Short mmCIF file of C-alpha atoms in Angstrom, two decimals:
data_model
loop_
_atom_site.label_atom_id
_atom_site.label_comp_id
_atom_site.label_asym_id
_atom_site.label_seq_id
_atom_site.Cartn_x
_atom_site.Cartn_y
_atom_site.Cartn_z
CA MET A 1 30.50 49.06 57.34
CA SER A 2 26.94 48.60 58.49
CA ASN A 3 24.01 48.96 56.13
CA PRO A 4 21.19 51.44 56.63
CA MET A 5 17.96 49.82 57.77
CA TYR A 6 14.90 50.55 55.65
CA GLN A 7 11.48 50.79 57.25
CA ILE A 8 8.32 49.33 55.73
CA SER A 9 4.84 49.39 57.24
CA MET A 10 1.70 47.32 56.80
CA LEU A 11 -1.58 49.23 57.15
CA GLY A 12 -4.64 47.04 57.25
CA PRO A 13 -7.59 46.10 59.46
CA THR A 14 -7.80 42.97 61.55
CA ARG A 15 -7.96 39.63 59.72
CA VAL A 16 -7.04 41.15 56.36
CA GLY A 17 -4.04 38.82 56.10
CA LYS A 18 -1.04 41.04 56.88
CA THR A 19 1.07 38.25 58.35
CA SER A 20 0.02 35.93 55.54
CA LEU A 21 1.13 38.51 52.99
CA ILE A 22 4.53 38.94 54.64
CA SER A 23 4.95 35.17 54.79
CA THR A 24 3.98 34.87 51.12
CA ILE A 25 6.49 37.53 50.09
CA SER A 26 9.21 35.78 52.08
CA LYS A 27 8.51 32.37 50.54
CA MET A 28 8.20 33.60 46.96
CA VAL A 29 11.44 35.56 47.19
CA GLY A 30 13.39 32.65 48.61
CA THR A 31 11.99 29.91 46.39
CA LYS A 32 11.28 31.72 43.12
CA LEU A 33 12.61 35.23 42.66
CA LEU A 34 16.19 34.62 43.85
CA THR A 35 16.60 31.13 42.42
CA GLY A 36 19.77 31.00 40.33
CA THR A 37 21.13 34.28 41.71
CA PRO A 38 24.05 34.83 44.13
CA ILE A 39 21.66 36.49 46.58
CA SER A 40 19.83 34.98 49.52
CA PHE A 41 16.87 36.36 51.44
CA GLU A 42 17.09 35.63 55.13
CA THR A 43 15.35 36.41 58.38
CA GLU A 44 17.54 38.49 60.67
CA ASP A 45 16.35 37.33 64.06
CA LEU A 46 14.87 34.28 65.76
CA ALA A 47 11.60 36.06 66.57
CA THR A 48 10.88 36.62 62.86
CA GLU A 49 11.85 33.05 62.01
CA LYS A 50 9.57 31.66 64.73
CA LYS A 51 6.59 33.83 63.80
CA LEU A 52 6.77 32.88 60.12
CA ALA A 53 7.27 29.18 60.95
CA MET A 54 4.26 29.19 63.28
CA HIS A 55 2.09 30.91 60.68
CA ASP A 56 3.15 28.51 57.94
CA LYS A 57 2.45 25.54 60.21
CA GLU A 58 -1.08 26.81 60.95
CA LEU A 59 -1.72 27.50 57.27
CA ARG A 60 -0.53 24.10 56.08
CA GLY A 61 -2.54 22.41 58.81
CA SER A 62 -5.69 24.21 57.68
CA ILE A 63 -5.00 23.43 54.02
CA ASN A 64 -4.33 19.76 54.78
CA ALA A 65 -7.54 19.52 56.79
CA GLY A 66 -9.43 21.15 53.93
CA SER A 67 -7.94 18.73 51.40
CA ILE A 68 -9.48 15.69 53.05
CA GLY A 69 -12.88 14.66 51.73
CA GLY A 70 -13.56 18.02 50.09
CA GLU A 71 -13.62 19.87 53.39
CA SER A 72 -13.49 23.66 53.40
CA PHE A 73 -10.72 25.99 54.46
CA ASN A 74 -11.55 28.81 56.85
CA ALA A 75 -9.14 31.73 56.60
CA GLY A 76 -10.42 33.08 59.90
CA ALA A 77 -8.94 30.08 61.69
CA LEU A 78 -5.44 31.58 61.38
CA ALA A 79 -4.33 33.57 64.39
CA GLY A 80 -4.33 37.35 64.00
CA THR A 81 -1.65 39.80 65.16
CA GLN A 82 -2.02 40.49 68.88
CA SER A 83 0.74 43.09 69.41
CA PRO A 84 3.12 45.21 67.30
CA PHE A 85 5.82 43.14 65.67
CA LYS A 86 8.71 43.93 63.33
CA PHE A 87 9.68 41.31 60.79
CA LYS A 88 13.42 41.63 60.15
CA PHE A 89 14.92 40.58 56.82
CA SER A 90 18.18 40.94 54.94
CA LEU A 91 19.42 40.43 51.40
CA LYS A 92 22.84 38.80 51.53
CA SER A 93 25.54 37.99 49.01
CA MET A 94 27.32 34.65 48.63
CA ASN A 95 29.97 35.65 51.19
CA ASP A 96 27.18 36.33 53.72
CA GLU A 97 27.62 40.09 53.43
CA SER A 98 24.41 41.90 54.28
CA MET A 99 23.51 44.24 51.43
CA LEU A 100 20.02 45.51 52.18
CA ASP A 101 18.37 45.28 55.59
CA PHE A 102 14.73 46.10 56.14
CA GLU A 103 12.06 45.66 58.77
CA ILE A 104 8.32 45.41 58.21
CA LEU A 105 6.01 46.66 60.96
CA ASP A 106 2.83 44.71 61.60
CA PHE A 107 0.41 45.71 64.33
CA PRO A 108 -3.09 44.65 65.43
CA GLY A 109 -5.46 45.81 62.70
CA GLY A 110 -8.05 46.79 65.29
CA TRP A 111 -5.77 49.59 66.44
CA LEU A 112 -6.61 51.57 63.31
CA ASP A 113 -9.91 52.44 64.96
CA PRO A 114 -9.29 54.56 68.09
CA ALA A 115 -12.45 53.12 69.63
CA SER A 116 -10.96 49.62 69.45
CA ARG A 117 -7.47 50.57 70.62
CA PRO A 118 -6.70 49.32 74.18
CA ASP A 119 -6.29 52.02 76.84
CA GLY A 120 -2.83 50.77 77.73
CA ALA A 121 -1.55 50.83 74.13
CA GLY A 122 -1.00 54.61 73.94
CA GLN A 123 2.80 54.57 73.84
CA GLN A 124 2.93 51.51 71.60
CA TRP A 125 0.63 53.24 69.13
CA LYS A 126 2.79 56.39 69.19
CA ASP A 127 5.81 54.23 68.40
CA CYS A 128 3.88 52.63 65.53
CA GLU A 129 2.85 56.04 64.16
CA LYS A 130 6.46 57.26 64.26
CA TRP A 131 7.66 54.15 62.43
CA ILE A 132 4.93 54.45 59.81
CA THR A 133 5.65 58.12 59.02
CA GLU A 134 9.35 57.31 58.55
CA SER A 135 8.76 54.28 56.31
CA ALA A 136 9.88 54.38 52.69
CA VAL A 137 7.21 51.89 51.64
CA ILE A 138 3.63 51.51 52.85
CA ILE A 139 1.81 48.27 52.01
CA ILE A 140 -1.99 48.36 52.33
CA PRO A 141 -3.46 44.84 52.25
CA VAL A 142 -7.02 44.81 50.93
CA GLU A 143 -9.37 41.91 51.61
CA ALA A 144 -10.63 41.36 48.08
CA THR A 145 -13.54 39.18 49.16
CA VAL A 146 -15.02 42.01 51.25
CA ILE A 147 -15.27 44.59 48.49
CA MET A 148 -16.20 42.00 45.85
CA SER A 149 -18.87 40.16 47.85
CA ALA A 150 -20.85 43.05 49.35
CA ALA A 151 -24.17 43.29 47.52
CA SER A 152 -27.06 44.36 49.75
CA PRO A 153 -27.31 47.93 51.10
CA LYS A 154 -26.51 46.61 54.57
CA GLU A 155 -23.38 44.84 53.32
CA LEU A 156 -22.25 47.82 51.25
CA ARG A 157 -22.56 50.09 54.30
CA ALA A 158 -20.44 47.62 56.26
CA ILE A 159 -17.50 47.79 53.83
CA GLU A 160 -15.92 50.74 55.61
CA ASP A 161 -16.09 48.94 58.97
CA ASN A 162 -14.23 46.06 57.36
CA ILE A 163 -11.55 47.95 55.42
CA GLN A 164 -11.02 51.03 57.65
CA SER A 165 -10.06 53.21 54.67
CA GLU A 166 -10.82 56.49 56.46
CA ALA A 167 -8.47 55.67 59.35
CA ILE A 168 -5.82 54.54 56.85
CA ALA A 169 -6.20 57.80 54.89
CA LYS A 170 -5.46 59.88 58.00
CA ILE A 171 -2.31 57.91 58.76
CA VAL A 172 -1.17 57.91 55.14
CA ARG A 173 -1.64 61.67 54.89
CA GLN A 174 0.77 62.20 57.82
CA TRP A 175 3.20 59.77 56.19
CA ALA A 176 2.98 61.65 52.88
CA LYS A 177 3.57 65.01 54.58
CA ASN A 178 6.69 63.71 56.30
CA ARG A 179 8.10 62.01 53.20
CA ALA A 180 7.41 64.98 50.93
CA TYR A 181 9.04 67.43 53.36
CA ASN A 182 11.94 65.44 54.84
CA TYR A 183 12.79 63.00 52.04
CA PRO A 184 11.98 64.83 48.79
CA GLY A 185 14.80 63.19 46.85
CA GLU A 186 14.10 59.62 47.94
CA PRO A 187 11.40 57.38 46.48
CA SER A 188 8.20 56.99 48.48
CA VAL A 189 5.85 54.15 47.58
CA VAL A 190 2.37 52.99 48.57
CA ILE A 191 1.31 49.52 47.42
CA PHE A 192 -2.35 48.50 47.52
CA ALA A 193 -2.20 44.72 47.80
CA PRO A 194 -5.55 42.94 47.51
CA THR A 195 -5.24 39.56 49.23
CA LYS A 196 -7.31 36.37 48.85
CA CYS A 197 -7.64 37.07 45.12
CA GLU A 198 -7.81 33.42 44.06
CA SER A 199 -11.50 33.62 43.08
CA TYR A 200 -11.11 36.68 40.83
CA PHE A 201 -8.24 35.61 38.56
CA ILE A 202 -7.84 32.65 36.23
CA ASP A 203 -4.06 32.77 35.82
CA ASN A 204 -2.95 30.53 38.69
CA VAL A 205 -4.38 27.26 40.11
CA ARG A 206 -7.86 28.38 39.08
CA THR A 207 -7.80 28.57 35.29
CA THR A 208 -11.49 28.48 34.42
CA GLY A 209 -14.53 30.52 35.34
CA LYS A 210 -15.12 34.24 35.39
CA ASN A 211 -12.19 36.65 35.31
CA GLN A 212 -13.07 39.54 37.63
CA SER A 213 -9.61 41.10 37.90
CA SER A 214 -10.65 44.39 36.25
CA GLU A 215 -13.65 44.76 38.54
CA LEU A 216 -11.42 44.17 41.58
CA TYR A 217 -9.02 46.90 40.44
CA GLU A 218 -11.89 49.35 39.93
CA LYS A 219 -13.34 48.64 43.36
CA VAL A 220 -10.00 49.14 45.11
CA ASN A 221 -9.77 52.55 43.43
CA LYS A 222 -13.34 53.31 44.48
CA TYR A 223 -13.26 52.28 48.11
CA TYR A 224 -9.76 53.61 48.77
CA SER A 225 -10.20 56.87 46.85
CA GLY A 226 -9.72 58.88 50.05
CA VAL A 227 -6.35 57.23 50.67
CA ILE A 228 -5.25 57.82 47.08
CA GLU A 229 -6.33 61.47 47.20
CA ALA A 230 -4.47 62.03 50.49
CA ILE A 231 -1.23 60.86 48.86
CA GLN A 232 -1.76 62.88 45.71
CA ASP A 233 -2.60 66.00 47.74
CA GLU A 234 0.64 65.96 49.72
CA PHE A 235 3.10 65.11 46.96
CA THR A 236 3.61 67.76 44.29
CA SER A 237 3.65 66.76 40.64
CA GLY A 238 7.02 65.46 39.57
CA SER A 239 7.86 64.18 43.05
CA ASN A 240 9.44 60.80 43.56
CA ALA A 241 6.23 59.18 44.85
CA PHE A 242 4.42 56.19 43.40
CA ILE A 243 1.10 54.46 44.05
CA LEU A 244 0.92 50.86 42.87
CA TYR A 245 -1.67 48.11 42.86
CA THR A 246 -0.63 44.44 43.10
CA ALA A 247 -3.19 41.63 43.45
CA VAL A 248 -1.96 38.63 45.42
CA ASP A 249 -3.01 35.00 45.72
CA THR A 250 -1.72 34.30 49.22
CA ILE A 251 -2.52 30.58 48.98
CA GLY A 252 -3.39 29.84 45.36
CA CYS A 253 -5.03 26.45 45.73
CA VAL A 254 -8.32 27.70 47.19
CA ASP A 255 -11.56 29.13 45.82
CA LEU A 256 -14.26 31.05 47.64
CA ARG A 257 -17.11 28.63 48.33
CA ARG A 258 -19.36 30.78 50.43
CA GLY A 259 -19.36 34.24 51.93
CA ASP A 260 -21.38 35.10 55.01
CA TRP A 261 -21.93 38.47 56.63
CA LYS A 262 -22.28 38.08 60.38
CA VAL A 263 -22.38 40.48 63.32
CA ASP A 264 -19.31 39.97 65.53
CA ASN A 265 -18.90 40.47 69.28
CA GLU A 266 -18.41 44.21 68.73
CA HIS A 267 -21.75 44.44 66.91
CA THR A 268 -20.03 45.04 63.57
CA LEU A 269 -21.15 43.28 60.40
CA ARG A 270 -18.14 41.29 59.18
CA PHE A 271 -17.50 39.22 56.08
CA MET A 272 -16.57 35.60 56.77
CA GLY A 273 -15.30 33.58 53.82
CA THR A 274 -15.23 29.82 53.52
CA TYR A 275 -13.00 28.38 50.82
CA SER A 276 -12.77 25.12 48.94
CA VAL A 277 -9.33 23.61 48.58
CA ILE A 278 -8.50 23.00 44.92
CA PRO A 279 -6.64 19.67 44.56
CA SER A 280 -3.12 20.42 43.36
CA LYS A 281 0.05 18.35 43.36
CA LYS A 282 2.08 21.47 44.03
CA GLY A 283 -0.02 22.42 47.03
CA ILE A 284 0.17 26.08 48.07
CA GLN A 285 0.92 28.25 45.02
CA PRO A 286 0.98 31.98 45.85
CA LYS A 287 1.11 34.53 43.05
CA GLY A 288 1.80 38.25 42.80
CA ALA A 289 3.80 38.73 45.99
CA ASP A 290 7.09 38.71 44.07
CA ASP A 291 5.96 41.94 42.37
CA ILE A 292 5.75 43.56 45.79
CA PHE A 293 9.29 42.50 46.60
CA ILE A 294 10.59 43.74 43.25
CA THR A 295 8.96 47.10 43.99
CA ILE A 296 10.53 47.14 47.45
CA CYS A 297 13.90 46.38 45.89
CA LYS A 298 13.53 49.14 43.32
CA THR A 299 12.69 51.59 46.11
CA MET A 300 15.44 50.43 48.45
CA VAL A 301 18.10 50.36 45.72
CA GLN A 302 17.28 53.87 44.59
CA ALA A 303 17.31 55.19 48.16
CA TYR A 304 20.44 53.18 48.92
CA ARG A 305 22.27 54.50 45.89
CA ILE A 306 21.44 58.07 46.89
CA SER A 307 22.75 57.59 50.45
CA GLU A 308 25.85 55.67 49.31
CA GLU A 309 26.74 58.29 46.72
CA VAL A 310 26.48 60.97 49.40
CA ARG A 311 28.71 58.86 51.65
CA LEU A 312 31.20 58.36 48.83
CA GLU A 313 31.36 62.11 48.28
CA GLU A 314 32.02 62.64 52.00
CA ILE A 315 34.76 60.00 52.04
CA SER A 316 36.33 61.47 48.90
CA MET A 317 36.44 64.92 50.48
CA GLU A 318 38.01 63.45 53.62
CA TYR A 319 40.65 61.76 51.48
CA GLN A 320 41.40 64.89 49.47
CA TYR A 321 41.79 66.96 52.64
CA SER A 322 43.98 64.40 54.42
CA GLN A 323 46.08 63.88 51.27
CA SER A 324 46.71 67.63 50.97
CA GLU A 325 47.71 67.81 54.63
CA ALA A 326 50.04 64.82 54.22
CA GLU A 327 51.73 66.34 51.16
CA GLU A 328 52.22 69.65 52.94
CA ALA A 329 53.61 67.92 56.05
CA ARG A 330 56.04 65.87 53.95
CA LYS A 331 57.13 68.96 52.08
CA ILE A 332 57.89 70.74 55.37
CA ALA A 333 59.65 67.67 56.78
CA GLU A 334 61.92 67.30 53.77
CA THR A 335 62.68 70.99 53.23
CA ASP A 336 66.40 71.62 52.93
CA GLU A 337 67.30 74.13 55.65
CA GLY A 338 70.96 74.32 54.71
CA PHE A 339 73.88 72.60 56.44
CA ILE A 340 73.54 74.39 59.78
CA GLY A 341 69.74 74.31 59.80
CA ASN A 342 69.64 70.62 58.95
CA PHE A 343 72.25 69.91 61.63
CA LEU A 344 70.34 71.82 64.30
CA SER A 345 67.06 70.12 63.29
CA TRP A 346 68.80 66.78 63.67
CA VAL A 347 70.24 67.73 67.06
CA ASP A 348 66.99 69.02 68.59
CA GLY A 349 64.87 66.28 67.01
CA SER A 350 62.59 68.65 65.14
CA LYS A 351 63.41 67.05 61.77
CA LYS A 352 62.46 63.65 63.15
CA ALA A 353 59.25 65.07 64.63
CA LYS A 354 58.32 66.66 61.31
CA ARG A 355 58.92 63.41 59.49
CA LYS A 356 56.85 61.55 62.06
CA THR A 357 54.02 64.06 61.63
CA ALA A 358 54.24 63.64 57.85
CA SER A 359 54.16 59.83 58.18
CA ASN A 360 51.16 59.98 60.49
CA LYS A 361 49.26 62.20 58.09
CA GLU A 362 50.22 59.97 55.18
CA GLY A 363 48.84 57.04 57.16
CA ILE A 364 45.56 58.88 57.70
CA ALA A 365 45.40 59.75 54.00
CA SER A 366 46.13 56.13 53.09
CA GLU A 367 43.31 54.94 55.36
CA HIS A 368 40.89 57.44 53.82
CA ASN A 369 41.96 56.28 50.39
CA LYS A 370 41.24 52.68 51.38
CA ASN A 371 37.80 53.74 52.67
CA LYS A 372 37.16 55.56 49.41
CA ALA A 373 38.14 52.52 47.32
CA SER A 374 36.08 50.24 49.56
CA GLN A 375 33.04 52.49 49.23
CA GLU A 376 33.43 52.65 45.45
CA THR A 377 33.66 48.85 45.28
CA ARG A 378 30.71 48.45 47.64
CA LEU A 379 28.55 50.78 45.61
CA GLN A 380 29.48 49.04 42.37
CA THR A 381 29.05 45.52 43.74
CA ILE A 382 25.67 46.13 45.31
CA SER A 383 24.41 47.95 42.24
CA GLU A 384 25.40 45.03 40.01
CA ILE A 385 24.02 42.31 42.28
CA ILE A 386 20.69 44.00 42.97
CA LYS A 387 20.33 45.14 39.35
CA GLU A 388 18.98 41.77 38.24
CA ILE A 389 16.11 41.99 40.74
CA SER A 390 15.29 45.67 40.53
CA GLU A 391 15.13 45.67 36.73
CA ARG A 392 12.80 42.71 36.44
CA THR A 393 9.50 43.41 34.73
CA LEU A 394 6.44 43.43 36.92
CA SER A 395 3.60 41.05 36.03
CA ASN A 396 0.20 42.03 34.68
CA ARG A 397 -1.12 41.81 38.25
CA THR A 398 0.59 45.10 39.01
CA LYS A 399 -0.71 48.47 37.84
CA VAL A 400 0.22 52.08 38.49
CA ILE A 401 -2.56 54.08 40.15
CA LYS A 402 -2.59 57.63 38.81
#
């Protein structure tokens, strides 16, 4: 029996680090969160595997270059997303049974602004919009250095050009309308995920200096207030919708050395960060991304349980109906029609036909019963295996936005 496929979308401007965030989630899940469990986290196609491997290679190359002689690391050196791409993942059990399948849509961040969207990308963008509105989880990466570094009036005015919160709010509102109307019983989640947070926390590789985590949280609420309000407007109180905040160190062993605001080729003032590599024996040490995965798991498990329980009810009804038909057919086939009636039924073959009909219906009932037992076992097994992940406590980097 195939699993349903859950849709997740990334909504963020260009160069915010969407691919880096997906890669970080993937690595943390595989090397930390699922360690010691009978569950594995795997890519589901070669395209996803290649894209993540290429990104990791570029990142490690940049980090290694920045580790020599105190050189700096330039996050802008990593290639950005050039076309829509779906990262395909699966949670699998020890016997390689796929339990939860999900795909994460990433698209060029510049497409958020209609003025920057290529003329030939109309259909691709429509496909992206459809995917986004049907997603159970929306992840909004936030470039922490942009909202934390802007100081002058000119830089503060440029924040919106860098984060595209107004464009995101319009898309999120359509998503919220669709989820509230078509999926009222299923969980719907938006996760604000500030990236490049290494310079604002002191709980990872950087353990000294100023802790600006509270200020970062307040600024995310401030600059994305329109997005938050759009979600709250569309979902009624008591609905199964959640807005979370999770700050992520996508690299860990870096610290913001210098931030420059420069006008790009499109005449937009952009923030460009240069980072120092912090010497560390462990190298890259991301933090916070596992909270995002735990949240995804909680959402998927709840939605999965709802759909599987509905399916179990359908299978149970099929079994009950087929079992009743089988019992009735057997009763008719074995009815004593008296000596003459039984003899005539034997002669004309009707008794044999009735028994064959009864056997066929009993076979159908038996198959439905097997399906019912299999579904019950499946529901129980998946609930038990995923329980360990979905019930884990989120770290202090995650907050609920009300």
